[in-house]
Coordinates of C-alpha atoms in Angstrom, one line a residue:
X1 CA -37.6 49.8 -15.1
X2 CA -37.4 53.5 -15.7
X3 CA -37.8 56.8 -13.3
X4 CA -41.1 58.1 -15.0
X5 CA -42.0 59.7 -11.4
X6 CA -44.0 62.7 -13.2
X7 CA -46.0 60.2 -15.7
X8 CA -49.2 58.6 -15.0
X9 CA -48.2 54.1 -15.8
X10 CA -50.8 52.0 -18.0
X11 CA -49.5 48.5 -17.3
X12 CA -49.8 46.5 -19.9
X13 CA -49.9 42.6 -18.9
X14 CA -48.3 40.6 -21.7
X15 CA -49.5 37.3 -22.8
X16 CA -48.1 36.5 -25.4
X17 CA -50.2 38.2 -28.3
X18 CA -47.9 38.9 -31.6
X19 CA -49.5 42.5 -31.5
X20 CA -49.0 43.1 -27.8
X21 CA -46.9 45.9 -29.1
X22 CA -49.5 47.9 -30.7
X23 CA -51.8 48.1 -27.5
X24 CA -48.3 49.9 -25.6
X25 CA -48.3 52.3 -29.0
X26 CA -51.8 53.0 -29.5
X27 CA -51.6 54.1 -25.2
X28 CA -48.6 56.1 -26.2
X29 CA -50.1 57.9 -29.7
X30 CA -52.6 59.5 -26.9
X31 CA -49.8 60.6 -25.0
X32 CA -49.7 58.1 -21.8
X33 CA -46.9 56.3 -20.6
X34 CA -46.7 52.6 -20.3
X35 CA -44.9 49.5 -20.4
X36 CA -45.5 45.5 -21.4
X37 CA -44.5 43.0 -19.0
X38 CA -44.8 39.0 -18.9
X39 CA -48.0 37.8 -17.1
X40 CA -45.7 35.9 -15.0
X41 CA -43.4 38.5 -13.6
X42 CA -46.0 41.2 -13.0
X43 CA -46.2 40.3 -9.5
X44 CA -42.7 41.1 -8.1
X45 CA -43.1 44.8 -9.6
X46 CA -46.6 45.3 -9.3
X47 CA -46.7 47.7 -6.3
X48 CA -42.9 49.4 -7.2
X49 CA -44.8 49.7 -10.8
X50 CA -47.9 51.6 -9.0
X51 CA -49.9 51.6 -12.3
X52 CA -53.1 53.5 -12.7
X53 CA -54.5 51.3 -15.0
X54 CA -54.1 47.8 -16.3
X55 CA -54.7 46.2 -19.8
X56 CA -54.6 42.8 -20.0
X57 CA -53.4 41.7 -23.6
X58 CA -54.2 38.7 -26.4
X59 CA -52.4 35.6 -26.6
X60 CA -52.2 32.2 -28.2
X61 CA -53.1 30.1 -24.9
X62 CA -57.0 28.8 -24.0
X63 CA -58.2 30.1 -20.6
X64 CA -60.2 27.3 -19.7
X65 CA -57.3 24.7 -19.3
X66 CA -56.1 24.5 -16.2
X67 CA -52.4 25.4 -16.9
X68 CA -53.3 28.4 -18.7
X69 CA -51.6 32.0 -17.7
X70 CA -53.5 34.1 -15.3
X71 CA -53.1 37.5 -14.7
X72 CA -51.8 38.0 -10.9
X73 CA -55.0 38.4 -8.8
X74 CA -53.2 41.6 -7.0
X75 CA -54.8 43.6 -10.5
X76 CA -57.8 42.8 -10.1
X77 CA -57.6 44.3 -5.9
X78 CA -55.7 47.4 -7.3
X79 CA -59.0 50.0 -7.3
X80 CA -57.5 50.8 -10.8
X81 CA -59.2 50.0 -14.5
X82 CA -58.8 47.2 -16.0
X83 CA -59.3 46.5 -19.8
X84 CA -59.0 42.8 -20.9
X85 CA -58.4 42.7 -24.8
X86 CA -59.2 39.1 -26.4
X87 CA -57.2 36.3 -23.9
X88 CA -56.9 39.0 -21.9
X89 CA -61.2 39.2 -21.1
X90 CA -61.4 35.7 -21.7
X91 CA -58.7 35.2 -18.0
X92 CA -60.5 37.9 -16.8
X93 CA -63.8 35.9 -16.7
X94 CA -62.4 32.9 -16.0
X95 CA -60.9 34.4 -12.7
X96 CA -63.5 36.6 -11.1
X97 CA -66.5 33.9 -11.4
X98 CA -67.4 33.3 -15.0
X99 CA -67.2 30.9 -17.8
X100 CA -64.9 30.1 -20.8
X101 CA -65.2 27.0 -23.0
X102 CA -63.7 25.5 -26.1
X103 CA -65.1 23.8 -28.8
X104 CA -66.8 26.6 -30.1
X105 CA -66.9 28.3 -33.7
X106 CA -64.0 30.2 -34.4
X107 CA -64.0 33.6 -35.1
X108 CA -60.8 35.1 -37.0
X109 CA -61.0 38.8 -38.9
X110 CA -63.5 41.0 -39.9
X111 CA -66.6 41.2 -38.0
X112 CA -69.0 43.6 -36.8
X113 CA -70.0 44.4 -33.3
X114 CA -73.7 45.7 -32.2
X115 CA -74.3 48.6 -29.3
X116 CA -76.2 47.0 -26.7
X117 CA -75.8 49.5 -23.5
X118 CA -74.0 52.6 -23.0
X119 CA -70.4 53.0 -21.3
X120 CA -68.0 55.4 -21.4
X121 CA -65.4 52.9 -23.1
X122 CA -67.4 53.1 -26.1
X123 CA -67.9 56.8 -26.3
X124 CA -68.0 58.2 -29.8
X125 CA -68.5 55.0 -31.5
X126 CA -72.2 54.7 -32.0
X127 CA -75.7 55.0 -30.0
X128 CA -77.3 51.9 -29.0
X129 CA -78.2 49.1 -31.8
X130 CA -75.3 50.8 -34.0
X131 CA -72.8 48.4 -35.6
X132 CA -68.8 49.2 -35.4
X133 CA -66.4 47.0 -37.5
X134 CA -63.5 44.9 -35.2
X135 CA -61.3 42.6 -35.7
X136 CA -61.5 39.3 -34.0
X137 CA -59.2 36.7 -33.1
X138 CA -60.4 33.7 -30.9
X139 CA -61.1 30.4 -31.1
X140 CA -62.3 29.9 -27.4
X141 CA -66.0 31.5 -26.5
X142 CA -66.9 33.5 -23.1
X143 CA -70.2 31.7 -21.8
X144 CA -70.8 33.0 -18.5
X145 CA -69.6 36.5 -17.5
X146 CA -68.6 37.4 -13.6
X147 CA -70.8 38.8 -11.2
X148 CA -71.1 42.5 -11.0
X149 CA -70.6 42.7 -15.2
X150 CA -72.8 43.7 -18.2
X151 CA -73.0 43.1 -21.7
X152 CA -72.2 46.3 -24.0
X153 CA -71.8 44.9 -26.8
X154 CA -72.3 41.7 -28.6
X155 CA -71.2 40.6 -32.1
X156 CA -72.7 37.0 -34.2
X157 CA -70.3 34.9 -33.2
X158 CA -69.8 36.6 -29.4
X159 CA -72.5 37.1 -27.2
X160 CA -69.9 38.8 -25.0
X161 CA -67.9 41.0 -27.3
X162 CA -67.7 43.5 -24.8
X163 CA -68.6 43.5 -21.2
X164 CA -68.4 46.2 -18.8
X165 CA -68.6 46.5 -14.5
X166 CA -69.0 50.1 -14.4
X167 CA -68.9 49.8 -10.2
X168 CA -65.0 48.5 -10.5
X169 CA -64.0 49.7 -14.0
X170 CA -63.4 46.7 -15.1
X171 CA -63.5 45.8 -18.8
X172 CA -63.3 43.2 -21.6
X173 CA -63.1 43.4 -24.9
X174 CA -63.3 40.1 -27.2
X175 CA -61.7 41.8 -30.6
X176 CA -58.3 43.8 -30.7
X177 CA -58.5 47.4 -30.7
X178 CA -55.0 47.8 -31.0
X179 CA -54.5 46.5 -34.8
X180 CA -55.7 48.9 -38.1
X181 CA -58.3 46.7 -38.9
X182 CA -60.5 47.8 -36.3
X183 CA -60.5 51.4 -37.8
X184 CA -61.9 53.4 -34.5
X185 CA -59.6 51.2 -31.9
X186 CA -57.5 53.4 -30.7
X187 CA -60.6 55.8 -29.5
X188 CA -62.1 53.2 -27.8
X189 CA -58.0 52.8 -26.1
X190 CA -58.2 56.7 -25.8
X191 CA -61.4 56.3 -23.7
X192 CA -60.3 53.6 -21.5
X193 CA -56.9 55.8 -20.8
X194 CA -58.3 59.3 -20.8
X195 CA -62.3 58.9 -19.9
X196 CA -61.9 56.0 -17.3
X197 CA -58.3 55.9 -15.9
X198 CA -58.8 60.4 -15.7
X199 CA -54.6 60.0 -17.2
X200 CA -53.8 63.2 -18.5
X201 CA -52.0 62.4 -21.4
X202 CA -48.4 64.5 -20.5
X203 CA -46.2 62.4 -21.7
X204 CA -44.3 64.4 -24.9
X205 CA -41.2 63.7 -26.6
X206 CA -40.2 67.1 -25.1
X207 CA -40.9 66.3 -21.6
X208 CA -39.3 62.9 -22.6
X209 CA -36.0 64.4 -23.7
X210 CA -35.4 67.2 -20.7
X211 CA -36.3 64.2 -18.4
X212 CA -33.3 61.7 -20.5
X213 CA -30.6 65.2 -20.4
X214 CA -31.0 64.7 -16.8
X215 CA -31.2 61.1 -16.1
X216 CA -28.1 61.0 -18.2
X217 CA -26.0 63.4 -16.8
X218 CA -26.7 61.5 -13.6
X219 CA -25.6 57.9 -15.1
X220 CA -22.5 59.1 -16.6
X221 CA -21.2 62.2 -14.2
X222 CA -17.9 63.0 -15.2
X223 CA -17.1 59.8 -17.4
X224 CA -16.9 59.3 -20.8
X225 CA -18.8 57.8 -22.7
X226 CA -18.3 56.0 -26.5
X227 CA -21.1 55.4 -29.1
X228 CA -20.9 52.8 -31.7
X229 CA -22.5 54.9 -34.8
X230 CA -23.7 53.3 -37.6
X231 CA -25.2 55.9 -39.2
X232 CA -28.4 54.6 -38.8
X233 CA -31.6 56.9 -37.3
X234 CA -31.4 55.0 -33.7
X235 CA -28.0 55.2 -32.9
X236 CA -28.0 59.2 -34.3
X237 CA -30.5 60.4 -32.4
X238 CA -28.7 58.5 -29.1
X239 CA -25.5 60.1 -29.9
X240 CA -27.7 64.2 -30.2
X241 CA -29.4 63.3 -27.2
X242 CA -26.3 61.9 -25.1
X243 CA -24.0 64.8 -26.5
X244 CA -27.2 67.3 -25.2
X245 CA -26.3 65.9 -22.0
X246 CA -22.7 65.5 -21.7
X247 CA -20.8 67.3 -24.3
X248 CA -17.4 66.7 -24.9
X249 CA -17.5 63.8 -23.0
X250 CA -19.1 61.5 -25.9
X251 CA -16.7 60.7 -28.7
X252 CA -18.9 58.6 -31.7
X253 CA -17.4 55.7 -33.6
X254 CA -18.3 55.3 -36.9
X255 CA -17.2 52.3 -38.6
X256 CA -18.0 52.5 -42.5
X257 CA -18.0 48.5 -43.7
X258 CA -18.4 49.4 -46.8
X259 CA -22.3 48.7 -47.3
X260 CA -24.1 51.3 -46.7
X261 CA -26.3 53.5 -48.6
X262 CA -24.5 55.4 -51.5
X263 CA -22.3 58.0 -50.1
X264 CA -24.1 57.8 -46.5
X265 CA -20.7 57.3 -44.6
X266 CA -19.7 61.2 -46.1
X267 CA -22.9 62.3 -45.1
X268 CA -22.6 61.2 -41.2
X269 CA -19.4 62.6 -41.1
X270 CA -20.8 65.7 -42.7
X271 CA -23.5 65.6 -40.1
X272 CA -21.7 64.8 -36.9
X273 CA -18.8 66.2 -37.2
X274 CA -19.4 69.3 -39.1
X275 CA -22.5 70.2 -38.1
X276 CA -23.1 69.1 -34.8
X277 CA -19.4 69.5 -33.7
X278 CA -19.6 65.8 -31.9
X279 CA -16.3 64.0 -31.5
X280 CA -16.0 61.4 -34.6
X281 CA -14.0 58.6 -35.0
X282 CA -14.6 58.3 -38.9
X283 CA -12.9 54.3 -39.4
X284 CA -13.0 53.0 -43.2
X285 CA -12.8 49.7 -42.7
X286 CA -14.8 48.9 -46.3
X287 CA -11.8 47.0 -47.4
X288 CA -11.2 44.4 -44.6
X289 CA -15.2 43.7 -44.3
X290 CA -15.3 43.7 -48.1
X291 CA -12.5 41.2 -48.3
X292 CA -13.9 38.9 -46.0
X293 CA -17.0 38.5 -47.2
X294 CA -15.3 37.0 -50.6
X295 CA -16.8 34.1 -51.5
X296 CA -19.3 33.8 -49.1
X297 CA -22.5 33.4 -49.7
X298 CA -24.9 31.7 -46.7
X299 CA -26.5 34.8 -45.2
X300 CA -26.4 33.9 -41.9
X301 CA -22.1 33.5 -42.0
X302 CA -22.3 37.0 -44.0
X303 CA -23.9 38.0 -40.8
X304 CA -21.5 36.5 -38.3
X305 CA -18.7 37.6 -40.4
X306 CA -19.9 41.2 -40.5
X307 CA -20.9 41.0 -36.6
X308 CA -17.0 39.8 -35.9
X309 CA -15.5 42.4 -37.7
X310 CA -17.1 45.3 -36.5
X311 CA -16.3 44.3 -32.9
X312 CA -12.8 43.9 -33.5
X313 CA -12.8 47.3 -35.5
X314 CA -15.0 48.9 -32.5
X315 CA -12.9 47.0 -29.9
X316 CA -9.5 48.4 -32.0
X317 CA -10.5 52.0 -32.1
X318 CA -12.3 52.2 -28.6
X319 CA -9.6 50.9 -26.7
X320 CA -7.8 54.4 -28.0
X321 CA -10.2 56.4 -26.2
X322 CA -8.7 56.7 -22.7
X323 CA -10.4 56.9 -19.7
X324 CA -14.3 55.5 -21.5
X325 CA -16.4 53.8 -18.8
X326 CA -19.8 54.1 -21.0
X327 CA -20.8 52.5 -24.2
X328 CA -23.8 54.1 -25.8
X329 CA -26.3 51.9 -27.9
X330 CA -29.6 52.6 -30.0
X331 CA -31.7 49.7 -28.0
X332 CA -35.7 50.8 -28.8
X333 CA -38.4 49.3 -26.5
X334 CA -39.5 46.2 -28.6
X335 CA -35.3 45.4 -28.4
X336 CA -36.3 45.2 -24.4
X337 CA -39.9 44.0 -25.2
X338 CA -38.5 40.8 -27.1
X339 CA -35.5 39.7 -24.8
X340 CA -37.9 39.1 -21.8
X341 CA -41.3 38.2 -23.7
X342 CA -43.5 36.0 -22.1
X343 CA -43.8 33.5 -25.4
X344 CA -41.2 31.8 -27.1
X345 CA -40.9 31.6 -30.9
X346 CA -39.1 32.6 -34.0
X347 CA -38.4 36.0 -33.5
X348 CA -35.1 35.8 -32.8
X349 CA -33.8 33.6 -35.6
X350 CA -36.1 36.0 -37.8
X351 CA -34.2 39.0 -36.3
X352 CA -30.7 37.4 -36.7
X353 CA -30.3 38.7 -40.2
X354 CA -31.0 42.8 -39.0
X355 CA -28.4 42.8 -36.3
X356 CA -24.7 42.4 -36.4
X357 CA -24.4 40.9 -32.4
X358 CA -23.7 42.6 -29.1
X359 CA -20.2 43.4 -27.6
X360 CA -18.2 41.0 -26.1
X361 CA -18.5 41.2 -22.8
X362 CA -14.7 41.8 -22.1
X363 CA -14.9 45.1 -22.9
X364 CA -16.0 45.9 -19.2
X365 CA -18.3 49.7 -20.3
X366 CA -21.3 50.1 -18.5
X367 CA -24.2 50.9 -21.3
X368 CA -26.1 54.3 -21.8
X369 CA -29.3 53.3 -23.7
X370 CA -31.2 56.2 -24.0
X371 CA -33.7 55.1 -26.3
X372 CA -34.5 52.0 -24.4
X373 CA -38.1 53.1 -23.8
X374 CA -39.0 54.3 -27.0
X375 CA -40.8 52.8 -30.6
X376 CA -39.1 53.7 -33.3
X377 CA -41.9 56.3 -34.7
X378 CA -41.5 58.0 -31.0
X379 CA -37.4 57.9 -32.2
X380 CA -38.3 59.7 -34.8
X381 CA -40.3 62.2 -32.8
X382 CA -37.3 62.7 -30.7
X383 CA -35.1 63.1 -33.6
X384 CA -37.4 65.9 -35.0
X385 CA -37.4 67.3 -31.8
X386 CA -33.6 67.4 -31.0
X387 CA -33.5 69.1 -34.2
X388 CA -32.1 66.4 -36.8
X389 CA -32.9 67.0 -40.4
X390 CA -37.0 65.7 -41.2
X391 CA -35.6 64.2 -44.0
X392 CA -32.7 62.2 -41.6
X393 CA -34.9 60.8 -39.1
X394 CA -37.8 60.0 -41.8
X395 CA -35.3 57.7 -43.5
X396 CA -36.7 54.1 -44.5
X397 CA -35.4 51.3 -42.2
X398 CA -32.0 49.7 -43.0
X399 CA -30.8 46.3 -41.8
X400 CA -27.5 46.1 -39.5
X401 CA -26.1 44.4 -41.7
X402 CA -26.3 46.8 -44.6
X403 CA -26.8 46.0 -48.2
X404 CA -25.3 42.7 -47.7
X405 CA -28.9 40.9 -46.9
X406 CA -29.7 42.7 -50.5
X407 CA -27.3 40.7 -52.2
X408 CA -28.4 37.0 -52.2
X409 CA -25.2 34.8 -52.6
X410 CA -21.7 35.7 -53.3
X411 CA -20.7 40.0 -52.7
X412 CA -17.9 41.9 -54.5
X413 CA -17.0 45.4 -54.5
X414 CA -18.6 45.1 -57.8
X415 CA -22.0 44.2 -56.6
X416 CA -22.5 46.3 -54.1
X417 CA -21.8 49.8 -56.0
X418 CA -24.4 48.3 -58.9
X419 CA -26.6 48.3 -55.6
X420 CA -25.6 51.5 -54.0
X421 CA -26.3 53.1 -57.7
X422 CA -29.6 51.3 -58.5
X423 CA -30.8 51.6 -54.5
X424 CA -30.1 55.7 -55.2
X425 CA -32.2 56.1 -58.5
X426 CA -34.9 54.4 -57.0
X427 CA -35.1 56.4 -53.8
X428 CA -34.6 59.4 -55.6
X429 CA -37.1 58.8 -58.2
X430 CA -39.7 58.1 -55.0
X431 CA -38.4 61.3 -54.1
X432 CA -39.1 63.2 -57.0
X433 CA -42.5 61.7 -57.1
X434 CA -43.4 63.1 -53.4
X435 CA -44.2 59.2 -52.5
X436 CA -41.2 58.4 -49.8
X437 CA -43.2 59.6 -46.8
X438 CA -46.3 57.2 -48.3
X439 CA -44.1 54.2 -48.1
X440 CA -43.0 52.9 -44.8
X441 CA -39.7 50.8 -46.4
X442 CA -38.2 50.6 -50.3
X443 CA -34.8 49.0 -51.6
X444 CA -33.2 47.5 -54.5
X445 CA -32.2 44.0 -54.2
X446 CA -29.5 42.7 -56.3
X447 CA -30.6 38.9 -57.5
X448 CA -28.5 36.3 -58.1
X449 CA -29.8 35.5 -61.6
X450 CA -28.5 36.9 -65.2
X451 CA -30.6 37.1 -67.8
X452 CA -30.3 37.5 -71.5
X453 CA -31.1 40.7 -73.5
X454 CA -30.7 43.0 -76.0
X455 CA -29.6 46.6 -75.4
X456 CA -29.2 48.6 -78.6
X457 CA -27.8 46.1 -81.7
X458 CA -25.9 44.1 -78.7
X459 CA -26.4 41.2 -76.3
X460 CA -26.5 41.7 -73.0
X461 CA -26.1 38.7 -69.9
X462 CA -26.6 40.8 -66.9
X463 CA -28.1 40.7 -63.4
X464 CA -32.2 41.3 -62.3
X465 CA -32.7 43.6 -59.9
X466 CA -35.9 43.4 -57.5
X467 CA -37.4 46.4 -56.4
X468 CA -39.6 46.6 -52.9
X469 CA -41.5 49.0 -51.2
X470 CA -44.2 48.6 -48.7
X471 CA -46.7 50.3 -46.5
X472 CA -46.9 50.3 -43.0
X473 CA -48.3 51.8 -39.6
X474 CA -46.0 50.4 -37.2
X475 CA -43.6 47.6 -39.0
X476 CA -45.4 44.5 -37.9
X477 CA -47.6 43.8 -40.8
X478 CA -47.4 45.3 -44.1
X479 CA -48.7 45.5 -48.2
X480 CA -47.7 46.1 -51.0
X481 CA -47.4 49.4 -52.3
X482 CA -48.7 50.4 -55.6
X483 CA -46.8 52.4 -57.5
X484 CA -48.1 54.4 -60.3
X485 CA -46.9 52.8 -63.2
X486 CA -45.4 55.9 -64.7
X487 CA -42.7 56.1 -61.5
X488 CA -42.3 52.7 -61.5
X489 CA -41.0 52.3 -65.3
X490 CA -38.9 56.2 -64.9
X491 CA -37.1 54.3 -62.0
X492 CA -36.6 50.9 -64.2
X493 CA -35.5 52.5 -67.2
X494 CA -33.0 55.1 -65.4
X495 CA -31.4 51.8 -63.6
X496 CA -31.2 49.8 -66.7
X497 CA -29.5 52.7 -68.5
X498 CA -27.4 54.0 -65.9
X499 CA -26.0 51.0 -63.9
X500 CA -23.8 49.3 -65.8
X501 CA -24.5 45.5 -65.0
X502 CA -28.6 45.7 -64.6
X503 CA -30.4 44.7 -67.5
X504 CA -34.1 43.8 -66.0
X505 CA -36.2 45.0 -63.1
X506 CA -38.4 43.4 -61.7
X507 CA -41.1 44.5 -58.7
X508 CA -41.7 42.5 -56.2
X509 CA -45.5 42.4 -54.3
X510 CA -44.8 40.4 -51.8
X511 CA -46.9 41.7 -49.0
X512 CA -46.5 41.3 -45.5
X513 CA -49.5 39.4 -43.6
X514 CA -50.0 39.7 -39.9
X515 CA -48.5 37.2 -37.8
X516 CA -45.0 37.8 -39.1
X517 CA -43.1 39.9 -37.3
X518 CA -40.2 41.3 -39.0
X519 CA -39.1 42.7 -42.8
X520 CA -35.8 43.5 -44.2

């Protein structure tokens, strides 16, 4: 748990919603701190925690069975707020002397809620017997509310959409706020955080990086400390923020596998080195991770045999850096989030093709994680407030892995500079069409499939490459993004007649629905 002695704490009780993230991000937009922590090991850091208000999130479980999660009752004696979102109202009831039953219609997206009494938690979102649109999620129904509470709000399928005990502060909520399809959520958050809880709303990525400089400086003292730099924007703005701290005593590693974005590895050098005056260990290793991956073709050995290599080339290189007792890493918040998260699931087999693997725990550094608190749009922030280039730390996500999850089956030198080159004109057609800040992720993927055509008086059998590009608020669900046609074929046509190798592109609108939780 982190010193954050000068912040006001929303806890966030976590169980096991796939969107519990959004509630923490929503809290953080409006510039309060808080954190997300399992329902079942709330109670052992409750008091050290000292929250000043609570939020009890969705989840998948049905609160009227008798082995469903409960929030610890200690909350609910804390003289603090308490907003129950979804599951979270639903346990709330349940506990403090109301009803919850199954059996009952289920109500899943769009729906609209009616005004029925006035509280400050809806502030701003209508007068009595006005109609705000939510989304619902819920297959259980609330039949009886607790002593003490009041409807505010009811929708057609919830006669307790929201309920309000203005006496204890206490709170429920039956749709999610947190998600973009209830369009005036985070207001209704705001007022729970700001109107309710009184939080001031201090927490800045300024205040957040004078309080890091410091907190670092204690870690480390007079040891060194080495950063495994990928070039990517989390482990950059680590390295600005650590070398803030510490100096000279941070030495980056930068090993270039050989499939990264074209000419990226000269630009991090340029960067780091040049600009920023960090120590750089600049390793091209492009050759050994290129020569490895020959012939293979299953993604998940591509990503063991990347994950391998770069340890032993990291291990190689900072084992020549005498006297290191740190190792620095980009770990964000939903890293930490995920790796003690109440609910199981496929997240981390989804994940397994983003990430190259940990250290080996031989290595004996103790880790600097600087970022470990942070979402990746409040690592951006920092970035931007560190002073890295807009245009750096606004960069599209890119998988650990590199470009070799973008080429399905075999790789060769080959393949990946036709992707490198077709990736480039594609970006920098975006680019030119002031669209990259609209779209949240776009890459070229190389497909495994030739097809025949005819390019001037000649036949061609070349590759297909797919082109993506989505839109997103925070990374968790996504669409499609529609291009205007004319980009779209100046892109196509520049690839086809300037990457030798590409004869057809395609555009691929998959979109991303909610309930998934990753993209490439």
């Amino acid at each position: 748990m982190p010193d954050t002695p000068h912040h006001d704490r929303v806890l966030i009780v976590d169980f096991g919603s796939q969107v519990t993230q959004l509630i923490a991000r929503r809290v953080r937009e409006s510039g309060v701190y808080c954190e997300i922590h399992p329902y079942d090991k709330v109670a052992d850091m409750l008091e050290a925690f000292a929250p000043r208000a609570v939020i009890l999130s969705g989840g998948p479980a049905s609160a009227h069975e008798a082995e469903s999660p409960q929030a610890p009752q200690a909350i609910f004696e804390l003289g603090v707020p308490v907003l129950g979102i979804c599951y979270g109202e639903m346990t709330m009831c349940a506990q403090l002397g109301g009803a919850v039953e199954g059996g009952h219609a289920r109500e899943f997206g769009r729906a609209e809620i009616r005004i029925a009494r006035e509280t400050p938690l809806l502030e701003g979102l209508g007068d009595i017997g006005d109609e705000e649109t939510v989304w619902m999620s819920h297959g259980d129904k609330i039949t009886a509310i607790p002593p003490g509470f009041e409807v505010a709000a009811t929708s057609e399928g919830s006669p307790f959409a929201v309920i309000a005990d203005e006496g204890r502060r206490m709170y429920g909520v039956q749709f999610h706020p947190e998600v973009a399809h209830t369009p005036r959520g985070a207001l209704l958050l705001r007022n729970f955080t700001h109107r309710i809880a009184g939080l001031s709303g201090d927490w800045t990525m300024a205040s957040f990086r004078a309080e890091s400089v410091a907190r670092i400086r204690e870690q480390v003292g007079d040891q060194k400390v080495i950063c495994g730099l990928s070039g990517g924007v989390d482990s950059s703005v680590a390295a600005v923020l650590i070398h803030e701290a510490i100096g000279e005593q941070l030495t980056c590693v930068f090993v270039d596998t050989g499939l990264l974005r074209l000419n990226e590895a000269e630009q991090v050098v340029t960067m780091f080195r040049d600009h920023y005056n960090i120590p750089l260990v600049h390793v091209d290793a492009s050759g050994l991770f290129l020569g490895e991956l020959a012939g293979v073709s299953d993604p998940e050995t591509k990503r063991k045999t990347i994950g391998r290599l770069f340890i032993d080339v990291f291990d190689k290189e900072s084992a020549k850096i005498e006297g290191a007792a740190f190792l620095a890493q980009g770990t964000l918040y939903p890293d930490v989030i995920e790796s003690v998260s109440a609910r199981g699931g496929p997240s981390a087999v989804i994940k397994s093709h983003h990430n190259v693997g940990g250290l080996p725990d031989y290595m004996k550094l103790k880790l600097v994680e600087p970022l470990r608190e942070l979402f990746k749009d409040e690592v951006r922030a920092l970035g931007v407030e560190l002073g890295l280039p807009p245009a750096f730390v606004g960069r599209h996500p890119f998988p650990g892995p590199g470009l070799a999850i973008r080429i399905p089956g075999e790789i060769s030198p080959e393949k990946v500079a036709v992707l490198q080159k077709a990736d480039a004109i594609y970006l920098d057609e975006i680019r030119k069409a002031g669209l990259y800040d609209s779209i949240w992720q776009a890459f070229a993927v190389l497909l495994p499939v030739k097809t025949v055509g005819v390019m001037g008086d000649a036949r061609t059998y070349e590759d297909v490459l797919a082109l993506r590009a989505v839109t997103s608020t925070d990374g968790m669900t996504a669409d499609v993004f529609e291009f205007p046609w004319d980009v779209l074929t100046r892109a196509a046509t520049r690839i086809v007649n300037e990457v030798r190798g590409v004869n057809r592109v395609v555009y691929d609108v998959t979109s991303k629905p909610p309930g998934t939780i990753e993209w490439e």
